[in-house]
PDB file of C-alpha atoms and ligand atoms in Angstrom:
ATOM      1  CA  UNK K   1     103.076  72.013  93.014  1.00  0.00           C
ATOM      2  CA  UNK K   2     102.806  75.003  95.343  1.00  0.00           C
ATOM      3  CA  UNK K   3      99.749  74.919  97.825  1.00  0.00           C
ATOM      4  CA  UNK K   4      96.830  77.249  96.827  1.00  0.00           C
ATOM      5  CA  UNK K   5      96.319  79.976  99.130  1.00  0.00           C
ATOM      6  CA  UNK K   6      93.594  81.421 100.661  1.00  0.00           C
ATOM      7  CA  UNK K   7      92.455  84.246 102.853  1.00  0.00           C
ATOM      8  CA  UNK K   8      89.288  85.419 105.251  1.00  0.00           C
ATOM      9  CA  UNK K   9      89.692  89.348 105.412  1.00  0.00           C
ATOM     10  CA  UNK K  10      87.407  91.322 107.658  1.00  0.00           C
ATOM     11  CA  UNK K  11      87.184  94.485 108.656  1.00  0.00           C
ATOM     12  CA  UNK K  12      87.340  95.315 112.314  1.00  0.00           C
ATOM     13  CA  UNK K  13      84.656  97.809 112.325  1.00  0.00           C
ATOM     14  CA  UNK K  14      82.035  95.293 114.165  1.00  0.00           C
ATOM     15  CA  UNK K  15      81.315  92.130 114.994  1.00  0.00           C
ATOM     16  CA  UNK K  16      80.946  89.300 112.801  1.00  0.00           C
ATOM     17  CA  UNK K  17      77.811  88.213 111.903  1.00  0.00           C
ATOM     18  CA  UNK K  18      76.474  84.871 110.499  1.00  0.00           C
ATOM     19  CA  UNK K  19      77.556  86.387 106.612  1.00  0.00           C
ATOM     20  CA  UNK K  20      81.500  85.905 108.071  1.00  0.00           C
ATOM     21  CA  UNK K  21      80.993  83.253 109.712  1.00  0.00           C
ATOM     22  CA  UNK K  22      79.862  81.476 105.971  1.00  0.00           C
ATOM     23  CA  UNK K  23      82.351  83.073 104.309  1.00  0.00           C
ATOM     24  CA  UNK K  24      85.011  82.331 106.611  1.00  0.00           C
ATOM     25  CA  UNK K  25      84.237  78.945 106.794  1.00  0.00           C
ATOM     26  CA  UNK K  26      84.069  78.386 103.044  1.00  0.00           C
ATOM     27  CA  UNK K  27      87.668  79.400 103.210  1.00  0.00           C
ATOM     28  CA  UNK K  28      88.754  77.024 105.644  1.00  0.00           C
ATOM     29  CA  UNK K  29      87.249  74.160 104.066  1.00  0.00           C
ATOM     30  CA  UNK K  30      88.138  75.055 100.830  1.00  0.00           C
ATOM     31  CA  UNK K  31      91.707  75.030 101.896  1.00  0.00           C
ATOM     32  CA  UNK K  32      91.858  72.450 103.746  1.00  0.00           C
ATOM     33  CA  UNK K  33      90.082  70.250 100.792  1.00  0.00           C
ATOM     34  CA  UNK K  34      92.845  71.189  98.655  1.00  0.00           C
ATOM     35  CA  UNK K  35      95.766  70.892 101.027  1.00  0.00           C
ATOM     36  CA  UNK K  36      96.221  74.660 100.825  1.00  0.00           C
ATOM     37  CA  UNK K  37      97.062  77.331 103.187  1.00  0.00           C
ATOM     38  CA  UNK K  38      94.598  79.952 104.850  1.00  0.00           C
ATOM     39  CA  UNK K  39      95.776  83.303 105.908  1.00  0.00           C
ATOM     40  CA  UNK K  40      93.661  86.224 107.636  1.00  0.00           C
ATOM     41  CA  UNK K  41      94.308  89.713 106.904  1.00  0.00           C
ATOM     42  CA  UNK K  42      92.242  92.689 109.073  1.00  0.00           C
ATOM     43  CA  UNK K  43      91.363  95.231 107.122  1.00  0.00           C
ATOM     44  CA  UNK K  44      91.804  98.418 109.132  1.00  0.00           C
ATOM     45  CA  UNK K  45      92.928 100.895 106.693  1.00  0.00           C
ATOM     46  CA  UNK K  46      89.940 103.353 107.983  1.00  0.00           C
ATOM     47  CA  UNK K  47      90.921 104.358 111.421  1.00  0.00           C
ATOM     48  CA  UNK K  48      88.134 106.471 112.488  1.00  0.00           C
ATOM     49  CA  UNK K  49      85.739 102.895 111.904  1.00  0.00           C
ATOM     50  CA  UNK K  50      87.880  99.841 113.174  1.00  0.00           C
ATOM     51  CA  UNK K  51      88.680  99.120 116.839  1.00  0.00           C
ATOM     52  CA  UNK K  52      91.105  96.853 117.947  1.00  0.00           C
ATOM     53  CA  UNK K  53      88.566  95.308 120.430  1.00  0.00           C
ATOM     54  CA  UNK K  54      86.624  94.071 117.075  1.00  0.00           C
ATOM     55  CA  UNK K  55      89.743  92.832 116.282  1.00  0.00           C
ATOM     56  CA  UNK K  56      90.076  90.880 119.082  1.00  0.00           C
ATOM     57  CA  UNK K  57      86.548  89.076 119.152  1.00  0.00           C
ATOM     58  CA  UNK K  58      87.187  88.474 115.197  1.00  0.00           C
ATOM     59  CA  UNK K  59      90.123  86.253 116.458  1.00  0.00           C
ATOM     60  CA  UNK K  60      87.755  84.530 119.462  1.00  0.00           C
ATOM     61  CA  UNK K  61      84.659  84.215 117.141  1.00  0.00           C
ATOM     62  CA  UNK K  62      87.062  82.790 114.255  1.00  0.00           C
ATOM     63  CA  UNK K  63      88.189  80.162 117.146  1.00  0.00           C
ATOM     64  CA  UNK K  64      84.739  79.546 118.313  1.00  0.00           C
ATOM     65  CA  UNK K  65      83.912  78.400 114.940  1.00  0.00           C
ATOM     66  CA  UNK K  66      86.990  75.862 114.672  1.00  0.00           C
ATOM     67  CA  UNK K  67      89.003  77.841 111.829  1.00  0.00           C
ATOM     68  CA  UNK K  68      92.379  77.696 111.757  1.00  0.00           C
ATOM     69  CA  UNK K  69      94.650  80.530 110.311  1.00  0.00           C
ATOM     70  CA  UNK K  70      98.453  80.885 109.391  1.00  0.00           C
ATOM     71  CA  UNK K  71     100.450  83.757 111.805  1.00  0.00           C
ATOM     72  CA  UNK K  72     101.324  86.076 111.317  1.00  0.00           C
ATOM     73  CA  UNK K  73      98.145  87.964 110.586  1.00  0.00           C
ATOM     74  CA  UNK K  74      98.460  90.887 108.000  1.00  0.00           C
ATOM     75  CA  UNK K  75      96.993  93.660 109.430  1.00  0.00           C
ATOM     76  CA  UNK K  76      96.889  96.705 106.393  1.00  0.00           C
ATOM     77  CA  UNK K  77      97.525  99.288 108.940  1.00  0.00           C
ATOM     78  CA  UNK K  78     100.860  98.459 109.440  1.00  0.00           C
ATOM     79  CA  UNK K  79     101.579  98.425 105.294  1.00  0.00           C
ATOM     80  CA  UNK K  80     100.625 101.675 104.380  1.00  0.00           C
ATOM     81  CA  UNK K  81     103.489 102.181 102.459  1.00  0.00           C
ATOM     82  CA  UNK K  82     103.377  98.783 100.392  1.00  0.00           C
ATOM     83  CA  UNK K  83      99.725 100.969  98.979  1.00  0.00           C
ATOM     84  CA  UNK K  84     101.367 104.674  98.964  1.00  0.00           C
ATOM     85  CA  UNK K  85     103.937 103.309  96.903  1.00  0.00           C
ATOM     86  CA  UNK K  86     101.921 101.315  94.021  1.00  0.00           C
ATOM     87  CA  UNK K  87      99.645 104.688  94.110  1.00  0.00           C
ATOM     88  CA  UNK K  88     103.130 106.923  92.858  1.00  0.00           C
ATOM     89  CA  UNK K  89     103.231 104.152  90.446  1.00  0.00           C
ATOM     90  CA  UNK K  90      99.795 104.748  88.700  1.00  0.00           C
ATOM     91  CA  UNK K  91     100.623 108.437  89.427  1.00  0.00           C
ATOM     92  CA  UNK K  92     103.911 108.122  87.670  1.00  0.00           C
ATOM     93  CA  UNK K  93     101.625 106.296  84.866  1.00  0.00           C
ATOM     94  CA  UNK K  94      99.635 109.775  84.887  1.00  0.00           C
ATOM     95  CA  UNK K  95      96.187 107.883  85.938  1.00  0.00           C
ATOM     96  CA  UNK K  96      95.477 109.674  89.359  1.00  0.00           C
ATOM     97  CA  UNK K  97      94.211 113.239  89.838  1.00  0.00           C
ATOM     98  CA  UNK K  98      92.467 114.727  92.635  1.00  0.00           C
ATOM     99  CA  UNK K  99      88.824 115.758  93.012  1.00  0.00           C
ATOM    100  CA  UNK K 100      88.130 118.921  95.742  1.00  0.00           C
ATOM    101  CA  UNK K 101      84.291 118.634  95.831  1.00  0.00           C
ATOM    102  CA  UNK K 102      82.552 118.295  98.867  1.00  0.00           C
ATOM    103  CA  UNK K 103      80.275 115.056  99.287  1.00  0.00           C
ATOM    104  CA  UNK K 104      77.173 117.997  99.352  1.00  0.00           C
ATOM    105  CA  UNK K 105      79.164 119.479  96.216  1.00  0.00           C
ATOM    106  CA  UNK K 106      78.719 115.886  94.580  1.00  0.00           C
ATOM    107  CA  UNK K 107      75.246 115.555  95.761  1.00  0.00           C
ATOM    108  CA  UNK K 108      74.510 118.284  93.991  1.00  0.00           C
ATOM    109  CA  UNK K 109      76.238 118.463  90.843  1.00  0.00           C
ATOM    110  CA  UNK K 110      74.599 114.477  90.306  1.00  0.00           C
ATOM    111  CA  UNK K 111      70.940 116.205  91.050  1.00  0.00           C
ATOM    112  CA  UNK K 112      71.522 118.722  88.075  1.00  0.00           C
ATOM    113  CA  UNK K 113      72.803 115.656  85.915  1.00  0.00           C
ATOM    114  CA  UNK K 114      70.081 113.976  87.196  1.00  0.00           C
ATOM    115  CA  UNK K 115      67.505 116.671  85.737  1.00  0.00           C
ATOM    116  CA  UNK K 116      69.046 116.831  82.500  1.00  0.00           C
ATOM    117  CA  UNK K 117      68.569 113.128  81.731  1.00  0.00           C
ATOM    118  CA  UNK K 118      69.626 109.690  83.450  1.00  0.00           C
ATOM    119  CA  UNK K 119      73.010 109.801  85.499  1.00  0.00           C
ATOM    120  CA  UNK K 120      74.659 106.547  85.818  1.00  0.00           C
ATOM    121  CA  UNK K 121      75.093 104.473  88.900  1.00  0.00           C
ATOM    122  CA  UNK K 122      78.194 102.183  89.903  1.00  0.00           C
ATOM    123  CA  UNK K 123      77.056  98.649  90.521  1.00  0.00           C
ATOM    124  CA  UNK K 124      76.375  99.443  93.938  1.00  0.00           C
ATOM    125  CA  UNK K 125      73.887 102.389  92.910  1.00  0.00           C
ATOM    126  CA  UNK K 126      75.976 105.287  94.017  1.00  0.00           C
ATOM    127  CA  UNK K 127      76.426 108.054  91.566  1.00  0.00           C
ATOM    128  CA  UNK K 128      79.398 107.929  89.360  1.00  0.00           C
ATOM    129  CA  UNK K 129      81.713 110.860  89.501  1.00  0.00           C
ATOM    130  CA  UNK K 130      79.993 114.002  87.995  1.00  0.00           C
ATOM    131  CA  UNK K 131      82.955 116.366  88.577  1.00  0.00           C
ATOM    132  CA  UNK K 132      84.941 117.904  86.036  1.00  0.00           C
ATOM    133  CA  UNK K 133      88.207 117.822  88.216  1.00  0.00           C
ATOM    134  CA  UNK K 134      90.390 115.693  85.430  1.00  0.00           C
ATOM    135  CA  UNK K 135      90.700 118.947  83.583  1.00  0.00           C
ATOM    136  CA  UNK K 136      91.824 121.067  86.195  1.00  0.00           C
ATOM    137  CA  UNK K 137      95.571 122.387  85.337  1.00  0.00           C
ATOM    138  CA  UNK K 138      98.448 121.445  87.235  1.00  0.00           C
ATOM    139  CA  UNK K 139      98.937 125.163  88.832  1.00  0.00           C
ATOM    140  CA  UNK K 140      95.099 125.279  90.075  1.00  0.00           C
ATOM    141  CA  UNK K 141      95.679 121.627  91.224  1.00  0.00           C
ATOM    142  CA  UNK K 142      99.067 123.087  93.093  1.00  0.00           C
ATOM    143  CA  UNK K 143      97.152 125.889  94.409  1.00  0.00           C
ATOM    144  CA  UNK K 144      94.153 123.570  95.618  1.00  0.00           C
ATOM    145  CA  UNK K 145      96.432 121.771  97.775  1.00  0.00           C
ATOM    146  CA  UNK K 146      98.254 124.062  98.742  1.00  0.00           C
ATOM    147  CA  UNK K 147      95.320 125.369 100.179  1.00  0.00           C
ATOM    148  CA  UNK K 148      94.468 122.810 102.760  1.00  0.00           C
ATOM    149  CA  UNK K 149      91.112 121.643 101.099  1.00  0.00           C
ATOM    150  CA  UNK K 150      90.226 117.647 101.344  1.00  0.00           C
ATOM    151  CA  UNK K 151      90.167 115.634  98.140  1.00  0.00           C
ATOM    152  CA  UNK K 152      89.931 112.586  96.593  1.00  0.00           C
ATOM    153  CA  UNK K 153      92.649 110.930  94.738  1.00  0.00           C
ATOM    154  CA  UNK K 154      90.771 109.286  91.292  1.00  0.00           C
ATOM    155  CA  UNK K 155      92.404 107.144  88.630  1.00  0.00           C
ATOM    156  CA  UNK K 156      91.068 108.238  85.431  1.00  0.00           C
ATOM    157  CA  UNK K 157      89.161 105.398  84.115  1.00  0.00           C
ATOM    158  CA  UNK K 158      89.352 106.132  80.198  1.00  0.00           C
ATOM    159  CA  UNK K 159      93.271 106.843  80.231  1.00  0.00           C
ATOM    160  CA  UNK K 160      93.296 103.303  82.434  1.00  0.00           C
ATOM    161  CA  UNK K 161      91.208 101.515  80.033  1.00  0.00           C
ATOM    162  CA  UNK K 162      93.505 102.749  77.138  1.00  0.00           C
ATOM    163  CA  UNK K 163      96.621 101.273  78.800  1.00  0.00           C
ATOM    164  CA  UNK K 164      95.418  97.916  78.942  1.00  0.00           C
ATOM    165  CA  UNK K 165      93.374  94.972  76.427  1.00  0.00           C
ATOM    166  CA  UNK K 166      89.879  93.587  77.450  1.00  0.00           C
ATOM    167  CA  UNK K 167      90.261  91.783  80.860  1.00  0.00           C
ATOM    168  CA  UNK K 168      88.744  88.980  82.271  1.00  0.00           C
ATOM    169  CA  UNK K 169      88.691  86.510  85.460  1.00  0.00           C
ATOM    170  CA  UNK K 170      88.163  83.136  86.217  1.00  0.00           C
ATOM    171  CA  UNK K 171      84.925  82.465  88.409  1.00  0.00           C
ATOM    172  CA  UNK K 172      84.850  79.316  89.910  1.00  0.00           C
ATOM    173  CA  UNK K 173      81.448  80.298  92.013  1.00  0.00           C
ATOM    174  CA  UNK K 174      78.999  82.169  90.518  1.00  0.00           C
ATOM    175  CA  UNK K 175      77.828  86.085  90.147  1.00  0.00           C
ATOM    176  CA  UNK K 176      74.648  88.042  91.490  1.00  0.00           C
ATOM    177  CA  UNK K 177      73.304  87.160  87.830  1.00  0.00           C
ATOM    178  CA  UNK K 178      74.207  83.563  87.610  1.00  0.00           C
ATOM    179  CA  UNK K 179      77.815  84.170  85.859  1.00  0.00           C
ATOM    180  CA  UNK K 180      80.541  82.326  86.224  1.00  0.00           C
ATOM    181  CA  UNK K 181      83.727  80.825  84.519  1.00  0.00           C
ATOM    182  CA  UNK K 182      85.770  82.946  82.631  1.00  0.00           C
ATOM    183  CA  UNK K 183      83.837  86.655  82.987  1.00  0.00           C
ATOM    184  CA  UNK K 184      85.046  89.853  81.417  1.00  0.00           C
ATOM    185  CA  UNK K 185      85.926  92.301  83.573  1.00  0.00           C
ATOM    186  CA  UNK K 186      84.074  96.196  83.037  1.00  0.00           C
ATOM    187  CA  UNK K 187      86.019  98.557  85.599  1.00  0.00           C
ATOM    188  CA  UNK K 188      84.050 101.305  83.054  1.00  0.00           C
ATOM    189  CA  UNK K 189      81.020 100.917  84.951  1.00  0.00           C
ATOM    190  CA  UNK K 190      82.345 102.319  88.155  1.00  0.00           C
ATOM    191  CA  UNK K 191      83.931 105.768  86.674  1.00  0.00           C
ATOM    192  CA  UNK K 192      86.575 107.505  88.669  1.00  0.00           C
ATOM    193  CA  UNK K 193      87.037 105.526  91.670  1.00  0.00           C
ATOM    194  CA  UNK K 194      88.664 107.170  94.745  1.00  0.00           C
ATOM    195  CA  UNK K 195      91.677 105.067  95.291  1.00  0.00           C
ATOM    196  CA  UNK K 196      92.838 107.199  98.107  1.00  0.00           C
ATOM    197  CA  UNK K 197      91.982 110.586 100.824  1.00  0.00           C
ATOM    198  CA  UNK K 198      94.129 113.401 101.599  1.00  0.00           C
ATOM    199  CA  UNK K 199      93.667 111.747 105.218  1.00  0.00           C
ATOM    200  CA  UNK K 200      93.538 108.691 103.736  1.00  0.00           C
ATOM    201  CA  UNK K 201      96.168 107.118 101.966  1.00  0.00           C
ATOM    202  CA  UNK K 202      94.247 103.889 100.320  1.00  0.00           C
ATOM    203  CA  UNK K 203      91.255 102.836  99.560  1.00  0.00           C
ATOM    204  CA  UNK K 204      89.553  99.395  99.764  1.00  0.00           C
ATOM    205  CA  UNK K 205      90.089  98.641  96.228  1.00  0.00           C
ATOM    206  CA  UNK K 206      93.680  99.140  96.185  1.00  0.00           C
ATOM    207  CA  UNK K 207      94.736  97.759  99.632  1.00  0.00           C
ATOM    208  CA  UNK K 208      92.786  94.106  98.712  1.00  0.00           C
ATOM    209  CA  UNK K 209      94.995  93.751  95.394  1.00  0.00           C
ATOM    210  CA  UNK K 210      98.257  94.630  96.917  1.00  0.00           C
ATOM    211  CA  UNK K 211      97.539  92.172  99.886  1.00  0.00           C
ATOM    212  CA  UNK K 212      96.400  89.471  97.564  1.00  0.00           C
ATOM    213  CA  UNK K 213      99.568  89.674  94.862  1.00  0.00           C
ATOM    214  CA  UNK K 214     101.829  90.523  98.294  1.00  0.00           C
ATOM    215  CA  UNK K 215     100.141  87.375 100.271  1.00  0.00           C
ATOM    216  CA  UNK K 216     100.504  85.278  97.005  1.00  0.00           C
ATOM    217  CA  UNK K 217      96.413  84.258  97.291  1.00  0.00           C
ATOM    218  CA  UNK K 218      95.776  81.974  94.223  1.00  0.00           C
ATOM    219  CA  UNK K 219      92.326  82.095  95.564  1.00  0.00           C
ATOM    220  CA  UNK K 220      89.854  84.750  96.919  1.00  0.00           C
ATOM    221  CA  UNK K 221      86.858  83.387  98.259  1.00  0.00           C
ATOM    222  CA  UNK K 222      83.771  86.089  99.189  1.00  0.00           C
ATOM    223  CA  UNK K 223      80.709  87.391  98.886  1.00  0.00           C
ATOM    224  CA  UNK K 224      78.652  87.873  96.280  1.00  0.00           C
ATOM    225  CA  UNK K 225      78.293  91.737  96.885  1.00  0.00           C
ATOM    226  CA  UNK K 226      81.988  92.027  95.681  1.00  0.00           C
ATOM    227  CA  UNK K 227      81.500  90.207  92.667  1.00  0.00           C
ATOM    228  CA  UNK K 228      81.443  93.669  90.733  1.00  0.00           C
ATOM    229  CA  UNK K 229      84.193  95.302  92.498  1.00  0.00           C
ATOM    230  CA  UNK K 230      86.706  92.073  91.099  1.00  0.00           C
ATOM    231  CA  UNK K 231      86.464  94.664  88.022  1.00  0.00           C
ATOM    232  CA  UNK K 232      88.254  97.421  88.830  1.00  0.00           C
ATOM    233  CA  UNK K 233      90.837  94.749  91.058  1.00  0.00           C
ATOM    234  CA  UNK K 234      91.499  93.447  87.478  1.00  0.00           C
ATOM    235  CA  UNK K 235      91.979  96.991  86.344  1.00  0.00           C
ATOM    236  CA  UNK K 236      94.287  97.542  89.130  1.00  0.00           C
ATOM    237  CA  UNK K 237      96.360  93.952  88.664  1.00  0.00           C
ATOM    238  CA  UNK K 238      96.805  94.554  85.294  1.00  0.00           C
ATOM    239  CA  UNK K 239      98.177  98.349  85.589  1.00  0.00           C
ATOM    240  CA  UNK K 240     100.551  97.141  88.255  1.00  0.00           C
ATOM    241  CA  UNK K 241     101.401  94.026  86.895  1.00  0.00           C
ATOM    242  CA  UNK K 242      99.881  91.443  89.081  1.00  0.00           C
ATOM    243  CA  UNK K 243      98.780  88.353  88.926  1.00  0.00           C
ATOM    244  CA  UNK K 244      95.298  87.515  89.207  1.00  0.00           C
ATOM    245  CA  UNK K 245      93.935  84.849  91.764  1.00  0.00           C
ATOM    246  CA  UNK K 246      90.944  82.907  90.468  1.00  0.00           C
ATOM    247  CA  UNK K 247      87.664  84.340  92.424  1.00  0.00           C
ATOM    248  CA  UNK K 248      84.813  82.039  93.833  1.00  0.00           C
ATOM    249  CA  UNK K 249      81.940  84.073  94.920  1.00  0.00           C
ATOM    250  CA  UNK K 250      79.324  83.052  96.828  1.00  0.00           C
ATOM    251  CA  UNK K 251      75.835  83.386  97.741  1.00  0.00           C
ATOM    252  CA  UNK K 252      75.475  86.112 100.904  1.00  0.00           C
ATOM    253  CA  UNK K 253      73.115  84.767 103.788  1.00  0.00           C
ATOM    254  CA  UNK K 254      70.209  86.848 104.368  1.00  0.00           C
ATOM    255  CA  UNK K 255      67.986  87.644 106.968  1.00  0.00           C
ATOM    256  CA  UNK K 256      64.627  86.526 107.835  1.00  0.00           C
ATOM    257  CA  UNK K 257      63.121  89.185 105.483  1.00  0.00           C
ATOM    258  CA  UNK K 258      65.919  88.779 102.675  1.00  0.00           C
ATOM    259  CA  UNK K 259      67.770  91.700 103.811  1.00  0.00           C
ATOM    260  CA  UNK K 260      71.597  91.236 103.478  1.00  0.00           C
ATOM    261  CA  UNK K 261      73.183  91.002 106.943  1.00  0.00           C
ATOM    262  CA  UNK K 262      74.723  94.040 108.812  1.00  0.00           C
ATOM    263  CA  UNK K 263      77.224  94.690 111.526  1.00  0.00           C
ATOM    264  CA  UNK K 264      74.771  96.394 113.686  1.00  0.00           C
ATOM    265  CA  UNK K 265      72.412  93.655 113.793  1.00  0.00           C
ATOM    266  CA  UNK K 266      72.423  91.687 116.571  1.00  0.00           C
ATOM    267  CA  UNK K 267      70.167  89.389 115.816  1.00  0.00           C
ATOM    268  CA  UNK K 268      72.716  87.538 113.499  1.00  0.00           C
ATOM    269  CA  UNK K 269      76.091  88.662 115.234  1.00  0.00           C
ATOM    270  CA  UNK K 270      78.013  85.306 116.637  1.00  0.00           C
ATOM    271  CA  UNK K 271      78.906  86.990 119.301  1.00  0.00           C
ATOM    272  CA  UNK K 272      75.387  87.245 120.134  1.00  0.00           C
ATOM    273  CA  UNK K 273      74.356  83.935 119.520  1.00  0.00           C
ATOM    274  CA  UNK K 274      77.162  82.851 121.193  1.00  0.00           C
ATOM    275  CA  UNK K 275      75.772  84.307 124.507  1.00  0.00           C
ATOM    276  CA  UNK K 276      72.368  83.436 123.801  1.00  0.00           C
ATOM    277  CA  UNK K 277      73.971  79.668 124.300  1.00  0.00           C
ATOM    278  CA  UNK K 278      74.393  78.774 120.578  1.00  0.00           C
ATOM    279  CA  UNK K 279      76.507  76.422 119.465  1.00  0.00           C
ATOM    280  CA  UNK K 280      78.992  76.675 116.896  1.00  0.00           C
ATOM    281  CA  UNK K 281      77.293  73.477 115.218  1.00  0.00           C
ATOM    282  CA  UNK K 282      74.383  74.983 115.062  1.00  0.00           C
ATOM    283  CA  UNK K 283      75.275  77.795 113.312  1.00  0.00           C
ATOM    284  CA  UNK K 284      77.105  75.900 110.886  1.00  0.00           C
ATOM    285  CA  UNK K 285      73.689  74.160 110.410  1.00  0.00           C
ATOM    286  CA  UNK K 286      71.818  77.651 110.123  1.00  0.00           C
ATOM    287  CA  UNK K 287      74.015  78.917 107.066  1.00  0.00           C
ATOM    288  CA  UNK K 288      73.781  75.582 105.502  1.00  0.00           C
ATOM    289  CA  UNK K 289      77.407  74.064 105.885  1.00  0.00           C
ATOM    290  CA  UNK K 290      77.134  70.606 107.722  1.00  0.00           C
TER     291      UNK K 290
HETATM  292  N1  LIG R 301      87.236  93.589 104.006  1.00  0.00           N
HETATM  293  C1  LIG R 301      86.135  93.262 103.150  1.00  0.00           C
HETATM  294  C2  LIG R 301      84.876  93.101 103.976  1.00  0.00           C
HETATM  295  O1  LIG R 301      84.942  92.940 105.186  1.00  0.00           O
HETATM  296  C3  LIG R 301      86.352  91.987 102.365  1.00  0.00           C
HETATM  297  C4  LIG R 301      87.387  92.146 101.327  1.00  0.00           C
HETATM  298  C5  LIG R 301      87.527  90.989 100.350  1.00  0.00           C
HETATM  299  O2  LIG R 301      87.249  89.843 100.689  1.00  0.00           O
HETATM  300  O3  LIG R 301      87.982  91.253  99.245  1.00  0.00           O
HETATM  301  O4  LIG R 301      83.803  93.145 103.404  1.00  0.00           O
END
C-alpha cells in the first residue's frame, strides 16, 4: 500500500505563531503514526505580502519544533504555470469571466443590496459578489481589457454547479459546528469566487488543489477556519478531475481572550517565545500536544 501523504503549508507573509506550530505538528505526528510522508509547500503566490526572510524562519521555527519535512520544498511561486494552465481549462469549460469593479465599486453596490433587503455573506462574512459582470458581452469584455482596467477573474458558480452532481468529503476531524465524516460540500454559499487577478494569476483556492492532486496528499490536515473553503476545493477537484484527499480539521488555538491567533501578534509568535527563552517542550505543552 502506498504511504499516505501529508503536508504543512504556510504562507510566508509572517511569522509563525503558536496556531502553526499546532497545526504543523499534528501533521508530523500524524504521519509519522501512519508511516506516511510529510511534505511542506510555502505558499507565496501573493508577492507584494510574502518575504523570503519569513520563509527562512518558517524553516528554523519548523526545526526548533523537531518536524521533519521531505525536500524538495514546493514553493507555488515557482509553478505558476501548473495554476495558469488548469485556469484555461475551466475557461475552455466557459466557467470564468472577469469582474472590472473597484473594491469601493463593490462596497457600494453591496450597501444598495444591503438597503433593499438582506445581502448574503460567504462563510467568512464578506459580501458575496453583487456585480452583474457575467452578462457583460464578449466585445465590452474585449474592450474592458483592452483598456488597461484591473479585474477579477470569477468562475460562475451556477454554470459550475450544473456541470457536476452533489459533492461531498470525508472528515476525519471535525467542523466549526461539530461535523464530521462524510459532509456535503456547498461551494453555492461562496458565489463567484475570484480564482485569479489581472496581476495575479491564482488565487488561494486554486493554487491549494493543484498542489494537493500535483503533491499526491491523501491527507490535508488544518485549521478549522478552512473547513468551509474545502467546498469550493471540491468544486474545483471535481471540474478538473482530481482526486480528493480526505480532510481532518482541527480545532484553532486561541488567545487568552478567545481571539483566533494572528501574524502580527507577538505575544504568540515562536519566534518570540523562542527569544523570551521558551522551550520547544513547553510550547508543545501550551497547545496541548504532549
Ligand atoms: N496557506 C494557508 C495558510 O497559511 C493554508 C492552506 C491550507 O492548509 O490549505 O493559512
Amino acid at each position: 500500500m502506498t504511504p499516505p501523504v501529508f503536508r504543512f503549508a504556510p504562507s510566508p507573509n509572517g511569522h509563525l505563531h503558536l496556531g502553526h506550530a499546532y497545526s504543523a505538528l499534528l501533521n508530523f505526528q500524524r504521519a509519522q503514526a501512519s508511516g506516511g510522508r510529510l511534505l511542506l509547500r510555502i505558499e507565496d503566490i501573493d508577492p507584494t505580502r510574502c518575504r523570503p526572510e519569513f520563509e527562512q524562519a518558517i524553516y528554523e521555527d519548523l526545526g526548533w519544533l523537531g518536524i521533519a519535512w521531505e525536500q524538495p520544498v514546493r514553493r507555488q511561486s515557482e509553478h505558476i504555470a501548473d495554476y495558469l494552465a488548469a485556469l484555461a481549462r475551466l475557461q475552455d469549460m466557459g466557467l470564468v469571466y472577469p469582474s472590472f469593479e473597484s473594491r469601493a465599486e463593490i462596497a457600494r453596490l453591496v450597501a444598495l443590496r444591503e438597503a433593499e433587503g438582506a445581502w448574503p455573506r460567504d462563510p467568512d462574512g464578506a459580501p458575496l459578489y453583487p456585480g452583474t459582470a457575467k452578462t457583460l458581452s464578449a466585445a465590452r469584455r474585449a474592450e474592458l481589457m483592452a483598456g488597461g482596467l484591473p479585474y477579477a477573474l470569477r468562475l460562475d458558480m451556477a454554470a459550475a454547479l450544473g456541470r457536476v452532481g452533489v459533492l461531498a468529503w470525508d472528515e476525519h476531524g471535525t467542523g466549526p459546528s461539530g461535523e464530521a465524516g462524510p459532509v456535503t460540500a456547498r461551494p453555492e454559499v461562496w458565489g463567484d469566487v475570484i480564482l485569479a487577478r489581472k496581476e495575479t494569476p491564482t488565487s488561494y483556492h486554486l493554487a491549494v488543489v493543484i498542489d494537493d492532486a500535483l503533491q499526491g496528499v491523501t491527507e490535508v490536515v488544518r485549521g478549522q477556519d478552512l473547513f468551509h473553503a474545502t467546498s469550493v476545493h471540491r468544486l474545483l477537484q471535481a471540474l478538473l478531475g482530481l482526486p480528493a484527499p480526505a480532510y481532518r480539521h482541527h480545532r484553532l488555538i486561541r488567545d487568552a481572550t478567545g481571539h483566533k491567533l494572528s501574524k502580527s501578534n507577538q505575544a504568540t509568535g515562536l519566534r518570540a517565545l523562542r527569544a523570551e527563552g521558551v522551550s520547544s517542550a513547553e510550547i508543545r505543552h501550551r497547545i496541548g500536544m504532549l
